[in-house]
PDB file of C-alpha atoms and ligand atoms in Angstrom:
ATOM      1  CA  UNK Z   1    -145.873 -89.331 -86.012  1.00  0.00           C
ATOM      2  CA  UNK Z   2    -144.448 -92.500 -86.782  1.00  0.00           C
ATOM      3  CA  UNK Z   3    -146.075 -94.427 -90.041  1.00  0.00           C
ATOM      4  CA  UNK Z   4    -145.255 -97.523 -91.462  1.00  0.00           C
ATOM      5  CA  UNK Z   5    -145.774 -97.146 -95.322  1.00  0.00           C
ATOM      6  CA  UNK Z   6    -142.717 -99.047 -96.297  1.00  0.00           C
ATOM      7  CA  UNK Z   7    -139.927-101.201 -94.939  1.00  0.00           C
ATOM      8  CA  UNK Z   8    -137.227 -98.045 -95.768  1.00  0.00           C
ATOM      9  CA  UNK Z   9    -139.823 -96.271 -92.727  1.00  0.00           C
ATOM     10  CA  UNK Z  10    -138.329 -98.529 -90.326  1.00  0.00           C
ATOM     11  CA  UNK Z  11    -134.383 -98.467 -88.876  1.00  0.00           C
ATOM     12  CA  UNK Z  12    -132.321-101.510 -88.265  1.00  0.00           C
ATOM     13  CA  UNK Z  13    -132.649-101.038 -84.431  1.00  0.00           C
ATOM     14  CA  UNK Z  14    -136.453-100.714 -85.008  1.00  0.00           C
ATOM     15  CA  UNK Z  15    -136.690-103.998 -86.871  1.00  0.00           C
ATOM     16  CA  UNK Z  16    -134.600-105.539 -84.606  1.00  0.00           C
ATOM     17  CA  UNK Z  17    -137.220-104.284 -81.410  1.00  0.00           C
ATOM     18  CA  UNK Z  18    -140.000-105.487 -83.539  1.00  0.00           C
ATOM     19  CA  UNK Z  19    -138.266-109.213 -84.332  1.00  0.00           C
ATOM     20  CA  UNK Z  20    -137.591-109.378 -80.478  1.00  0.00           C
ATOM     21  CA  UNK Z  21    -141.272-108.289 -79.361  1.00  0.00           C
ATOM     22  CA  UNK Z  22    -142.751-110.756 -81.524  1.00  0.00           C
ATOM     23  CA  UNK Z  23    -140.873-113.747 -79.902  1.00  0.00           C
ATOM     24  CA  UNK Z  24    -141.975-112.186 -76.749  1.00  0.00           C
ATOM     25  CA  UNK Z  25    -145.502-111.904 -77.429  1.00  0.00           C
ATOM     26  CA  UNK Z  26    -145.308-115.519 -78.921  1.00  0.00           C
ATOM     27  CA  UNK Z  27    -143.865-117.193 -75.791  1.00  0.00           C
ATOM     28  CA  UNK Z  28    -145.880-114.562 -72.838  1.00  0.00           C
ATOM     29  CA  UNK Z  29    -149.140-113.511 -72.800  1.00  0.00           C
ATOM     30  CA  UNK Z  30    -149.326-110.474 -73.554  1.00  0.00           C
ATOM     31  CA  UNK Z  31    -150.373-107.530 -71.441  1.00  0.00           C
ATOM     32  CA  UNK Z  32    -152.899-104.569 -72.143  1.00  0.00           C
ATOM     33  CA  UNK Z  33    -150.405-102.084 -73.176  1.00  0.00           C
ATOM     34  CA  UNK Z  34    -152.229-100.345 -76.058  1.00  0.00           C
ATOM     35  CA  UNK Z  35    -155.630-100.195 -73.944  1.00  0.00           C
ATOM     36  CA  UNK Z  36    -156.706 -96.607 -74.666  1.00  0.00           C
ATOM     37  CA  UNK Z  37    -155.775 -97.016 -77.996  1.00  0.00           C
ATOM     38  CA  UNK Z  38    -158.126 -96.869 -80.431  1.00  0.00           C
ATOM     39  CA  UNK Z  39    -157.573 -98.199 -84.697  1.00  0.00           C
ATOM     40  CA  UNK Z  40    -159.609 -97.683 -87.720  1.00  0.00           C
ATOM     41  CA  UNK Z  41    -158.845-100.643 -90.303  1.00  0.00           C
ATOM     42  CA  UNK Z  42    -159.894 -99.474 -94.029  1.00  0.00           C
ATOM     43  CA  UNK Z  43    -159.751-102.415 -96.483  1.00  0.00           C
ATOM     44  CA  UNK Z  44    -160.217-101.381-100.135  1.00  0.00           C
ATOM     45  CA  UNK Z  45    -159.065-104.713-101.099  1.00  0.00           C
ATOM     46  CA  UNK Z  46    -160.200-107.895 -99.944  1.00  0.00           C
ATOM     47  CA  UNK Z  47    -157.936-109.667 -97.461  1.00  0.00           C
ATOM     48  CA  UNK Z  48    -158.147-112.960 -95.041  1.00  0.00           C
ATOM     49  CA  UNK Z  49    -155.239-113.266 -93.120  1.00  0.00           C
ATOM     50  CA  UNK Z  50    -153.656-109.117 -93.055  1.00  0.00           C
ATOM     51  CA  UNK Z  51    -157.581-108.060 -91.650  1.00  0.00           C
ATOM     52  CA  UNK Z  52    -157.739-110.429 -89.376  1.00  0.00           C
ATOM     53  CA  UNK Z  53    -154.426-110.872 -87.346  1.00  0.00           C
ATOM     54  CA  UNK Z  54    -154.277-107.006 -87.417  1.00  0.00           C
ATOM     55  CA  UNK Z  55    -157.492-107.085 -85.575  1.00  0.00           C
ATOM     56  CA  UNK Z  56    -156.266-109.649 -83.621  1.00  0.00           C
ATOM     57  CA  UNK Z  57    -152.868-108.353 -82.570  1.00  0.00           C
ATOM     58  CA  UNK Z  58    -154.502-105.106 -81.545  1.00  0.00           C
ATOM     59  CA  UNK Z  59    -157.331-106.818 -79.300  1.00  0.00           C
ATOM     60  CA  UNK Z  60    -154.528-109.085 -77.663  1.00  0.00           C
ATOM     61  CA  UNK Z  61    -153.012-105.528 -76.481  1.00  0.00           C
ATOM     62  CA  UNK Z  62    -156.071-104.163 -75.591  1.00  0.00           C
ATOM     63  CA  UNK Z  63    -157.097-101.718 -78.720  1.00  0.00           C
ATOM     64  CA  UNK Z  64    -160.086-101.262 -80.247  1.00  0.00           C
ATOM     65  CA  UNK Z  65    -160.655-101.700 -83.747  1.00  0.00           C
ATOM     66  CA  UNK Z  66    -163.556-100.036 -86.055  1.00  0.00           C
ATOM     67  CA  UNK Z  67    -163.647-101.447 -90.043  1.00  0.00           C
ATOM     68  CA  UNK Z  68    -164.787 -99.093 -92.092  1.00  0.00           C
ATOM     69  CA  UNK Z  69    -166.383-101.194 -94.922  1.00  0.00           C
ATOM     70  CA  UNK Z  70    -165.673 -98.999 -98.097  1.00  0.00           C
ATOM     71  CA  UNK Z  71    -168.372-101.251-100.051  1.00  0.00           C
ATOM     72  CA  UNK Z  72    -171.108 -99.199 -97.731  1.00  0.00           C
ATOM     73  CA  UNK Z  73    -169.081 -96.203 -97.262  1.00  0.00           C
ATOM     74  CA  UNK Z  74    -169.818 -92.327 -98.454  1.00  0.00           C
ATOM     75  CA  UNK Z  75    -167.170 -92.856-100.944  1.00  0.00           C
ATOM     76  CA  UNK Z  76    -169.915 -94.337-103.166  1.00  0.00           C
ATOM     77  CA  UNK Z  77    -171.859 -90.801-102.759  1.00  0.00           C
ATOM     78  CA  UNK Z  78    -168.290 -89.282-104.183  1.00  0.00           C
ATOM     79  CA  UNK Z  79    -166.357 -88.401-101.134  1.00  0.00           C
ATOM     80  CA  UNK Z  80    -162.654 -88.798-101.813  1.00  0.00           C
ATOM     81  CA  UNK Z  81    -160.442 -90.815-100.224  1.00  0.00           C
ATOM     82  CA  UNK Z  82    -158.521 -87.728 -98.487  1.00  0.00           C
ATOM     83  CA  UNK Z  83    -161.912 -86.644 -96.940  1.00  0.00           C
ATOM     84  CA  UNK Z  84    -162.739 -89.968 -95.891  1.00  0.00           C
ATOM     85  CA  UNK Z  85    -159.341 -90.153 -93.833  1.00  0.00           C
ATOM     86  CA  UNK Z  86    -159.950 -86.474 -92.733  1.00  0.00           C
ATOM     87  CA  UNK Z  87    -163.210 -87.516 -91.098  1.00  0.00           C
ATOM     88  CA  UNK Z  88    -161.855 -90.564 -89.780  1.00  0.00           C
ATOM     89  CA  UNK Z  89    -158.840 -88.888 -88.694  1.00  0.00           C
ATOM     90  CA  UNK Z  90    -161.527 -86.553 -86.749  1.00  0.00           C
ATOM     91  CA  UNK Z  91    -162.953 -88.958 -84.672  1.00  0.00           C
ATOM     92  CA  UNK Z  92    -159.340 -89.472 -83.185  1.00  0.00           C
ATOM     93  CA  UNK Z  93    -157.718 -92.856 -83.930  1.00  0.00           C
ATOM     94  CA  UNK Z  94    -154.505 -93.347 -82.903  1.00  0.00           C
ATOM     95  CA  UNK Z  95    -154.050 -94.992 -86.338  1.00  0.00           C
ATOM     96  CA  UNK Z  96    -155.308 -96.196 -89.620  1.00  0.00           C
ATOM     97  CA  UNK Z  97    -154.484 -99.131 -91.149  1.00  0.00           C
ATOM     98  CA  UNK Z  98    -155.162 -99.338 -94.895  1.00  0.00           C
ATOM     99  CA  UNK Z  99    -155.005-101.704 -97.787  1.00  0.00           C
ATOM    100  CA  UNK Z 100    -155.360-100.227-101.477  1.00  0.00           C
ATOM    101  CA  UNK Z 101    -155.054-101.065-105.027  1.00  0.00           C
ATOM    102  CA  UNK Z 102    -152.706 -98.319-105.521  1.00  0.00           C
ATOM    103  CA  UNK Z 103    -148.857 -97.771-104.671  1.00  0.00           C
ATOM    104  CA  UNK Z 104    -148.810 -94.218-103.461  1.00  0.00           C
ATOM    105  CA  UNK Z 105    -151.973 -93.919-101.481  1.00  0.00           C
ATOM    106  CA  UNK Z 106    -150.945 -94.823 -98.163  1.00  0.00           C
ATOM    107  CA  UNK Z 107    -147.931 -92.690 -98.402  1.00  0.00           C
ATOM    108  CA  UNK Z 108    -150.366 -89.799 -99.614  1.00  0.00           C
ATOM    109  CA  UNK Z 109    -152.905 -90.558 -96.149  1.00  0.00           C
ATOM    110  CA  UNK Z 110    -149.365 -90.338 -93.885  1.00  0.00           C
ATOM    111  CA  UNK Z 111    -148.185 -87.012 -95.495  1.00  0.00           C
ATOM    112  CA  UNK Z 112    -151.291 -85.685 -94.255  1.00  0.00           C
ATOM    113  CA  UNK Z 113    -149.647 -85.987 -91.099  1.00  0.00           C
ATOM    114  CA  UNK Z 114    -153.285 -86.700 -89.302  1.00  0.00           C
ATOM    115  CA  UNK Z 115    -152.737 -89.747 -87.749  1.00  0.00           C
ATOM    116  CA  UNK Z 116    -150.582 -92.890 -87.738  1.00  0.00           C
ATOM    117  CA  UNK Z 117    -151.041 -94.798 -91.239  1.00  0.00           C
ATOM    118  CA  UNK Z 118    -150.001 -98.545 -91.593  1.00  0.00           C
ATOM    119  CA  UNK Z 119    -149.643-100.172 -94.946  1.00  0.00           C
ATOM    120  CA  UNK Z 120    -152.009-103.567 -95.045  1.00  0.00           C
ATOM    121  CA  UNK Z 121    -150.856-103.596 -98.252  1.00  0.00           C
ATOM    122  CA  UNK Z 122    -150.516-101.358-101.262  1.00  0.00           C
ATOM    123  CA  UNK Z 123    -151.077-102.282-105.213  1.00  0.00           C
ATOM    124  CA  UNK Z 124    -147.752-104.143-106.378  1.00  0.00           C
ATOM    125  CA  UNK Z 125    -145.335-102.334-104.490  1.00  0.00           C
ATOM    126  CA  UNK Z 126    -145.504-102.792-100.535  1.00  0.00           C
ATOM    127  CA  UNK Z 127    -146.751-104.850 -97.752  1.00  0.00           C
ATOM    128  CA  UNK Z 128    -144.091-104.197 -94.760  1.00  0.00           C
ATOM    129  CA  UNK Z 129    -145.573-105.973 -92.228  1.00  0.00           C
ATOM    130  CA  UNK Z 130    -146.112-109.359 -94.646  1.00  0.00           C
ATOM    131  CA  UNK Z 131    -142.144-108.997 -95.343  1.00  0.00           C
ATOM    132  CA  UNK Z 132    -141.430-108.572 -91.530  1.00  0.00           C
ATOM    133  CA  UNK Z 133    -143.762-111.760 -90.684  1.00  0.00           C
ATOM    134  CA  UNK Z 134    -141.747-113.861 -93.439  1.00  0.00           C
ATOM    135  CA  UNK Z 135    -138.167-112.597 -92.421  1.00  0.00           C
ATOM    136  CA  UNK Z 136    -139.061-113.561 -88.668  1.00  0.00           C
ATOM    137  CA  UNK Z 137    -140.451-117.166 -89.963  1.00  0.00           C
ATOM    138  CA  UNK Z 138    -137.582-117.477 -91.652  1.00  0.00           C
ATOM    139  CA  UNK Z 139    -135.413-116.459 -88.457  1.00  0.00           C
ATOM    140  CA  UNK Z 140    -137.411-118.914 -86.220  1.00  0.00           C
ATOM    141  CA  UNK Z 141    -136.460-121.675 -88.906  1.00  0.00           C
ATOM    142  CA  UNK Z 142    -132.604-121.013 -88.858  1.00  0.00           C
ATOM    143  CA  UNK Z 143    -132.401-119.981 -85.177  1.00  0.00           C
ATOM    144  CA  UNK Z 144    -131.118-116.475 -86.416  1.00  0.00           C
ATOM    145  CA  UNK Z 145    -128.428-117.558 -88.106  1.00  0.00           C
ATOM    146  CA  UNK Z 146    -129.824-116.360 -91.611  1.00  0.00           C
ATOM    147  CA  UNK Z 147    -126.829-114.206 -92.911  1.00  0.00           C
ATOM    148  CA  UNK Z 148    -125.921-115.859 -96.466  1.00  0.00           C
ATOM    149  CA  UNK Z 149    -128.881-118.247 -96.951  1.00  0.00           C
ATOM    150  CA  UNK Z 150    -130.653-117.887-100.123  1.00  0.00           C
ATOM    151  CA  UNK Z 151    -134.275-117.358-100.781  1.00  0.00           C
ATOM    152  CA  UNK Z 152    -135.693-117.953-104.065  1.00  0.00           C
ATOM    153  CA  UNK Z 153    -139.169-116.110-104.868  1.00  0.00           C
ATOM    154  CA  UNK Z 154    -140.797-118.565-107.161  1.00  0.00           C
ATOM    155  CA  UNK Z 155    -144.200-117.067-109.403  1.00  0.00           C
ATOM    156  CA  UNK Z 156    -145.826-114.014-109.981  1.00  0.00           C
ATOM    157  CA  UNK Z 157    -143.133-111.870-109.097  1.00  0.00           C
ATOM    158  CA  UNK Z 158    -143.863-108.471-111.092  1.00  0.00           C
ATOM    159  CA  UNK Z 159    -147.110-108.282-109.842  1.00  0.00           C
ATOM    160  CA  UNK Z 160    -146.568-108.924-106.088  1.00  0.00           C
ATOM    161  CA  UNK Z 161    -146.116-106.361-103.143  1.00  0.00           C
ATOM    162  CA  UNK Z 162    -145.019-109.297-101.145  1.00  0.00           C
ATOM    163  CA  UNK Z 163    -141.855-109.814-103.367  1.00  0.00           C
ATOM    164  CA  UNK Z 164    -141.353-106.180-103.567  1.00  0.00           C
ATOM    165  CA  UNK Z 165    -140.789-105.748 -99.662  1.00  0.00           C
ATOM    166  CA  UNK Z 166    -139.413-108.773 -99.319  1.00  0.00           C
ATOM    167  CA  UNK Z 167    -136.478-108.512-101.644  1.00  0.00           C
ATOM    168  CA  UNK Z 168    -135.671-105.259-100.116  1.00  0.00           C
ATOM    169  CA  UNK Z 169    -135.849-106.628 -96.374  1.00  0.00           C
ATOM    170  CA  UNK Z 170    -134.594-109.802 -96.916  1.00  0.00           C
ATOM    171  CA  UNK Z 171    -131.193-108.329 -99.068  1.00  0.00           C
ATOM    172  CA  UNK Z 172    -130.764-105.444 -95.642  1.00  0.00           C
ATOM    173  CA  UNK Z 173    -131.144-108.210 -93.439  1.00  0.00           C
ATOM    174  CA  UNK Z 174    -127.643-110.352 -95.253  1.00  0.00           C
ATOM    175  CA  UNK Z 175    -129.849-113.071 -97.311  1.00  0.00           C
ATOM    176  CA  UNK Z 176    -129.436-113.260-100.656  1.00  0.00           C
ATOM    177  CA  UNK Z 177    -132.607-113.457-103.096  1.00  0.00           C
ATOM    178  CA  UNK Z 178    -132.674-115.266-106.261  1.00  0.00           C
ATOM    179  CA  UNK Z 179    -135.918-114.733-108.538  1.00  0.00           C
ATOM    180  CA  UNK Z 180    -137.308-117.757-110.407  1.00  0.00           C
ATOM    181  CA  UNK Z 181    -140.591-117.209-112.931  1.00  0.00           C
ATOM    182  CA  UNK Z 182    -141.518-117.071-116.496  1.00  0.00           C
ATOM    183  CA  UNK Z 183    -140.504-114.076-118.536  1.00  0.00           C
ATOM    184  CA  UNK Z 184    -144.116-112.513-118.093  1.00  0.00           C
ATOM    185  CA  UNK Z 185    -143.714-112.775-114.492  1.00  0.00           C
ATOM    186  CA  UNK Z 186    -140.206-112.047-114.144  1.00  0.00           C
ATOM    187  CA  UNK Z 187    -139.657-108.137-113.171  1.00  0.00           C
ATOM    188  CA  UNK Z 188    -136.724-105.922-114.310  1.00  0.00           C
ATOM    189  CA  UNK Z 189    -134.041-106.266-111.583  1.00  0.00           C
ATOM    190  CA  UNK Z 190    -130.324-107.013-110.877  1.00  0.00           C
ATOM    191  CA  UNK Z 191    -130.632-109.956-109.007  1.00  0.00           C
ATOM    192  CA  UNK Z 192    -130.119-113.554-110.096  1.00  0.00           C
ATOM    193  CA  UNK Z 193    -132.898-115.001-112.372  1.00  0.00           C
ATOM    194  CA  UNK Z 194    -133.787-118.690-113.253  1.00  0.00           C
ATOM    195  CA  UNK Z 195    -136.734-119.618-115.681  1.00  0.00           C
ATOM    196  CA  UNK Z 196    -135.862-122.902-114.539  1.00  0.00           C
ATOM    197  CA  UNK Z 197    -137.418-123.792-111.067  1.00  0.00           C
ATOM    198  CA  UNK Z 198    -135.256-127.561-110.896  1.00  0.00           C
ATOM    199  CA  UNK Z 199    -132.131-125.751-111.725  1.00  0.00           C
ATOM    200  CA  UNK Z 200    -132.154-123.273-108.796  1.00  0.00           C
ATOM    201  CA  UNK Z 201    -133.622-125.294-106.390  1.00  0.00           C
ATOM    202  CA  UNK Z 202    -129.820-126.690-105.458  1.00  0.00           C
ATOM    203  CA  UNK Z 203    -128.797-123.071-104.457  1.00  0.00           C
ATOM    204  CA  UNK Z 204    -131.889-122.681-101.869  1.00  0.00           C
ATOM    205  CA  UNK Z 205    -132.660-122.453 -98.213  1.00  0.00           C
ATOM    206  CA  UNK Z 206    -135.952-121.147 -98.384  1.00  0.00           C
ATOM    207  CA  UNK Z 207    -138.313-120.776-101.428  1.00  0.00           C
ATOM    208  CA  UNK Z 208    -141.343-117.968-101.189  1.00  0.00           C
ATOM    209  CA  UNK Z 209    -144.191-119.292-103.586  1.00  0.00           C
ATOM    210  CA  UNK Z 210    -146.350-116.454-104.983  1.00  0.00           C
ATOM    211  CA  UNK Z 211    -149.791-117.240-106.743  1.00  0.00           C
ATOM    212  CA  UNK Z 212    -150.567-115.528-110.197  1.00  0.00           C
ATOM    213  CA  UNK Z 213    -152.395-112.451-109.437  1.00  0.00           C
ATOM    214  CA  UNK Z 214    -155.019-112.401-111.694  1.00  0.00           C
ATOM    215  CA  UNK Z 215    -156.702-109.654-109.996  1.00  0.00           C
ATOM    216  CA  UNK Z 216    -153.758-107.558-111.430  1.00  0.00           C
ATOM    217  CA  UNK Z 217    -153.554-108.846-114.996  1.00  0.00           C
ATOM    218  CA  UNK Z 218    -155.183-106.178-117.885  1.00  0.00           C
ATOM    219  CA  UNK Z 219    -155.094-109.682-119.870  1.00  0.00           C
ATOM    220  CA  UNK Z 220    -154.977-113.146-119.015  1.00  0.00           C
ATOM    221  CA  UNK Z 221    -150.644-114.187-118.703  1.00  0.00           C
ATOM    222  CA  UNK Z 222    -151.211-117.796-119.393  1.00  0.00           C
ATOM    223  CA  UNK Z 223    -154.524-119.661-120.788  1.00  0.00           C
ATOM    224  CA  UNK Z 224    -153.212-122.984-118.611  1.00  0.00           C
ATOM    225  CA  UNK Z 225    -152.373-122.967-115.079  1.00  0.00           C
ATOM    226  CA  UNK Z 226    -152.081-126.677-114.927  1.00  0.00           C
ATOM    227  CA  UNK Z 227    -149.423-125.994-117.691  1.00  0.00           C
ATOM    228  CA  UNK Z 228    -147.602-123.236-115.400  1.00  0.00           C
ATOM    229  CA  UNK Z 229    -147.870-125.642-112.597  1.00  0.00           C
ATOM    230  CA  UNK Z 230    -145.844-128.701-114.242  1.00  0.00           C
ATOM    231  CA  UNK Z 231    -142.993-125.936-113.758  1.00  0.00           C
ATOM    232  CA  UNK Z 232    -143.621-124.097-111.033  1.00  0.00           C
ATOM    233  CA  UNK Z 233    -145.560-125.684-108.512  1.00  0.00           C
ATOM    234  CA  UNK Z 234    -143.764-126.855-105.530  1.00  0.00           C
ATOM    235  CA  UNK Z 235    -144.350-131.053-105.189  1.00  0.00           C
ATOM    236  CA  UNK Z 236    -142.636-133.804-103.503  1.00  0.00           C
ATOM    237  CA  UNK Z 237    -141.224-135.209-106.570  1.00  0.00           C
ATOM    238  CA  UNK Z 238    -139.470-131.865-107.069  1.00  0.00           C
ATOM    239  CA  UNK Z 239    -138.636-131.236-103.682  1.00  0.00           C
ATOM    240  CA  UNK Z 240    -137.337-134.903-102.940  1.00  0.00           C
ATOM    241  CA  UNK Z 241    -135.215-134.475 -99.633  1.00  0.00           C
ATOM    242  CA  UNK Z 242    -133.930-131.427 -99.800  1.00  0.00           C
ATOM    243  CA  UNK Z 243    -134.069-129.311 -96.686  1.00  0.00           C
ATOM    244  CA  UNK Z 244    -135.564-126.390 -97.685  1.00  0.00           C
ATOM    245  CA  UNK Z 245    -138.160-124.223 -96.072  1.00  0.00           C
ATOM    246  CA  UNK Z 246    -141.693-123.521 -97.869  1.00  0.00           C
ATOM    247  CA  UNK Z 247    -143.080-120.350 -97.426  1.00  0.00           C
ATOM    248  CA  UNK Z 248    -146.489-118.936 -99.047  1.00  0.00           C
ATOM    249  CA  UNK Z 249    -147.994-115.549 -98.195  1.00  0.00           C
ATOM    250  CA  UNK Z 250    -151.811-116.736 -99.230  1.00  0.00           C
ATOM    251  CA  UNK Z 251    -153.769-117.664-100.312  1.00  0.00           C
ATOM    252  CA  UNK Z 252    -152.500-120.653-102.062  1.00  0.00           C
ATOM    253  CA  UNK Z 253    -153.419-121.862-105.299  1.00  0.00           C
ATOM    254  CA  UNK Z 254    -153.563-125.889-104.390  1.00  0.00           C
ATOM    255  CA  UNK Z 255    -151.266-127.756-106.731  1.00  0.00           C
ATOM    256  CA  UNK Z 256    -150.752-124.853-108.962  1.00  0.00           C
ATOM    257  CA  UNK Z 257    -148.173-123.246-106.343  1.00  0.00           C
ATOM    258  CA  UNK Z 258    -147.715-125.862-104.003  1.00  0.00           C
ATOM    259  CA  UNK Z 259    -149.277-129.407-103.878  1.00  0.00           C
ATOM    260  CA  UNK Z 260    -151.983-130.825-101.342  1.00  0.00           C
ATOM    261  CA  UNK Z 261    -148.787-133.086-100.388  1.00  0.00           C
ATOM    262  CA  UNK Z 262    -146.243-130.277 -99.670  1.00  0.00           C
ATOM    263  CA  UNK Z 263    -148.745-128.309 -97.993  1.00  0.00           C
ATOM    264  CA  UNK Z 264    -148.816-130.996 -95.561  1.00  0.00           C
ATOM    265  CA  UNK Z 265    -144.815-131.320 -95.426  1.00  0.00           C
ATOM    266  CA  UNK Z 266    -143.522-130.277 -92.225  1.00  0.00           C
ATOM    267  CA  UNK Z 267    -140.877-128.360 -94.282  1.00  0.00           C
ATOM    268  CA  UNK Z 268    -144.342-126.232 -95.193  1.00  0.00           C
ATOM    269  CA  UNK Z 269    -144.272-123.298 -92.882  1.00  0.00           C
ATOM    270  CA  UNK Z 270    -147.563-121.512 -94.549  1.00  0.00           C
ATOM    271  CA  UNK Z 271    -149.903-121.760 -91.706  1.00  0.00           C
ATOM    272  CA  UNK Z 272    -146.918-120.908 -88.957  1.00  0.00           C
ATOM    273  CA  UNK Z 273    -146.651-117.719 -91.174  1.00  0.00           C
ATOM    274  CA  UNK Z 274    -149.893-116.776 -90.149  1.00  0.00           C
ATOM    275  CA  UNK Z 275    -149.377-117.543 -86.332  1.00  0.00           C
ATOM    276  CA  UNK Z 276    -146.550-115.250 -86.655  1.00  0.00           C
ATOM    277  CA  UNK Z 277    -148.545-112.793 -88.227  1.00  0.00           C
ATOM    278  CA  UNK Z 278    -150.518-111.939 -85.344  1.00  0.00           C
ATOM    279  CA  UNK Z 279    -147.178-111.510 -83.230  1.00  0.00           C
ATOM    280  CA  UNK Z 280    -145.411-109.356 -85.875  1.00  0.00           C
ATOM    281  CA  UNK Z 281    -148.335-106.642 -85.950  1.00  0.00           C
ATOM    282  CA  UNK Z 282    -148.559-106.901 -82.226  1.00  0.00           C
ATOM    283  CA  UNK Z 283    -145.057-105.575 -82.365  1.00  0.00           C
ATOM    284  CA  UNK Z 284    -145.571-103.150 -85.210  1.00  0.00           C
ATOM    285  CA  UNK Z 285    -148.576-101.580 -83.242  1.00  0.00           C
ATOM    286  CA  UNK Z 286    -146.595-101.676 -79.824  1.00  0.00           C
ATOM    287  CA  UNK Z 287    -143.760 -99.733 -81.713  1.00  0.00           C
ATOM    288  CA  UNK Z 288    -146.081 -97.327 -83.906  1.00  0.00           C
ATOM    289  CA  UNK Z 289    -148.361 -96.525 -80.879  1.00  0.00           C
ATOM    290  CA  UNK Z 290    -145.889 -96.430 -78.227  1.00  0.00           C
ATOM    291  CA  UNK Z 291    -142.214 -96.732 -78.435  1.00  0.00           C
ATOM    292  CA  UNK Z 292    -142.376 -94.231 -81.624  1.00  0.00           C
TER     293      UNK Z 292
HETATM  294  N1   CP M 301    -150.571-112.723 -97.323  1.00  0.00           N
HETATM  295  C1   CP M 301    -152.103-111.560 -97.426  1.00  0.00           C
HETATM  296  O1   CP M 301    -151.621-110.528 -97.448  1.00  0.00           O
HETATM  297  O2   CP M 301    -153.061-112.447 -97.053  1.00  0.00           O
HETATM  298  P1   CP M 301    -154.617-111.364 -97.089  1.00  0.00           P
HETATM  299  O3   CP M 301    -154.881-110.895 -98.562  1.00  0.00           O
HETATM  300  O4   CP M 301    -155.527-112.285 -97.169  1.00  0.00           O
HETATM  301  O5   CP M 301    -154.841-110.289 -96.164  1.00  0.00           O
END
């Protein structure tokens, strides 16, 4: 039984298969490869993109998806997560897609070996399908020629599971990664670090902008995000004519992470990332439900 909890669960060959299948799904009308499959989605944290795109991906491949809303589930009567999961597995799904605020929950459920578990974002550690869709978007932009290209991750890196998974996947695929953040947002890392975005820009082929994850801050890190934006917002004035691909996993804090003007700029591929998320998740589901 194969799970996708972290990027490390995938071999390089499997990553290649996912990227190739995503390209095929994007260019050809998909066939109902997963017609007899049932998935259960269990989102303990809010989501727009990941939850919708997993459901669309499953439906495009013919699979059925059942969502359990934790806010109206028997977890409110004291049922443990392990019991909730075991009961869902007793209904014999082919996989459970889970998002949770704690880093280790998806792995704990996977270790019960009752069904294939797919991590749709856990704590500040892992969001593997986001990393895959970001890699896919970068590969599309550079026609596959990504080795040696430099990605600058800008913003609240320390709180970000997107950054954590992206760093590990991008380095594995031969990209250079540098971190750009004010001190409170900078994690412990051996990677090259900049506090000044303007100084870092000349080294970058890709910017991955991240929002401040206010929901994960125990106390407010900055009082004034307008002041933060003066230093870290991706603006036309800052970018000038530099040929840098601009990414953001969403949700974007307008004019704090990226200016409205830059969101309309052809260098900014935020919505293309969302489109690619469907095809990457189709490829992941195919891998886990059929190939593996
Ligand atoms: N990128 C991402 O995880 O977005 P959602 O929180 O909306 O799923």
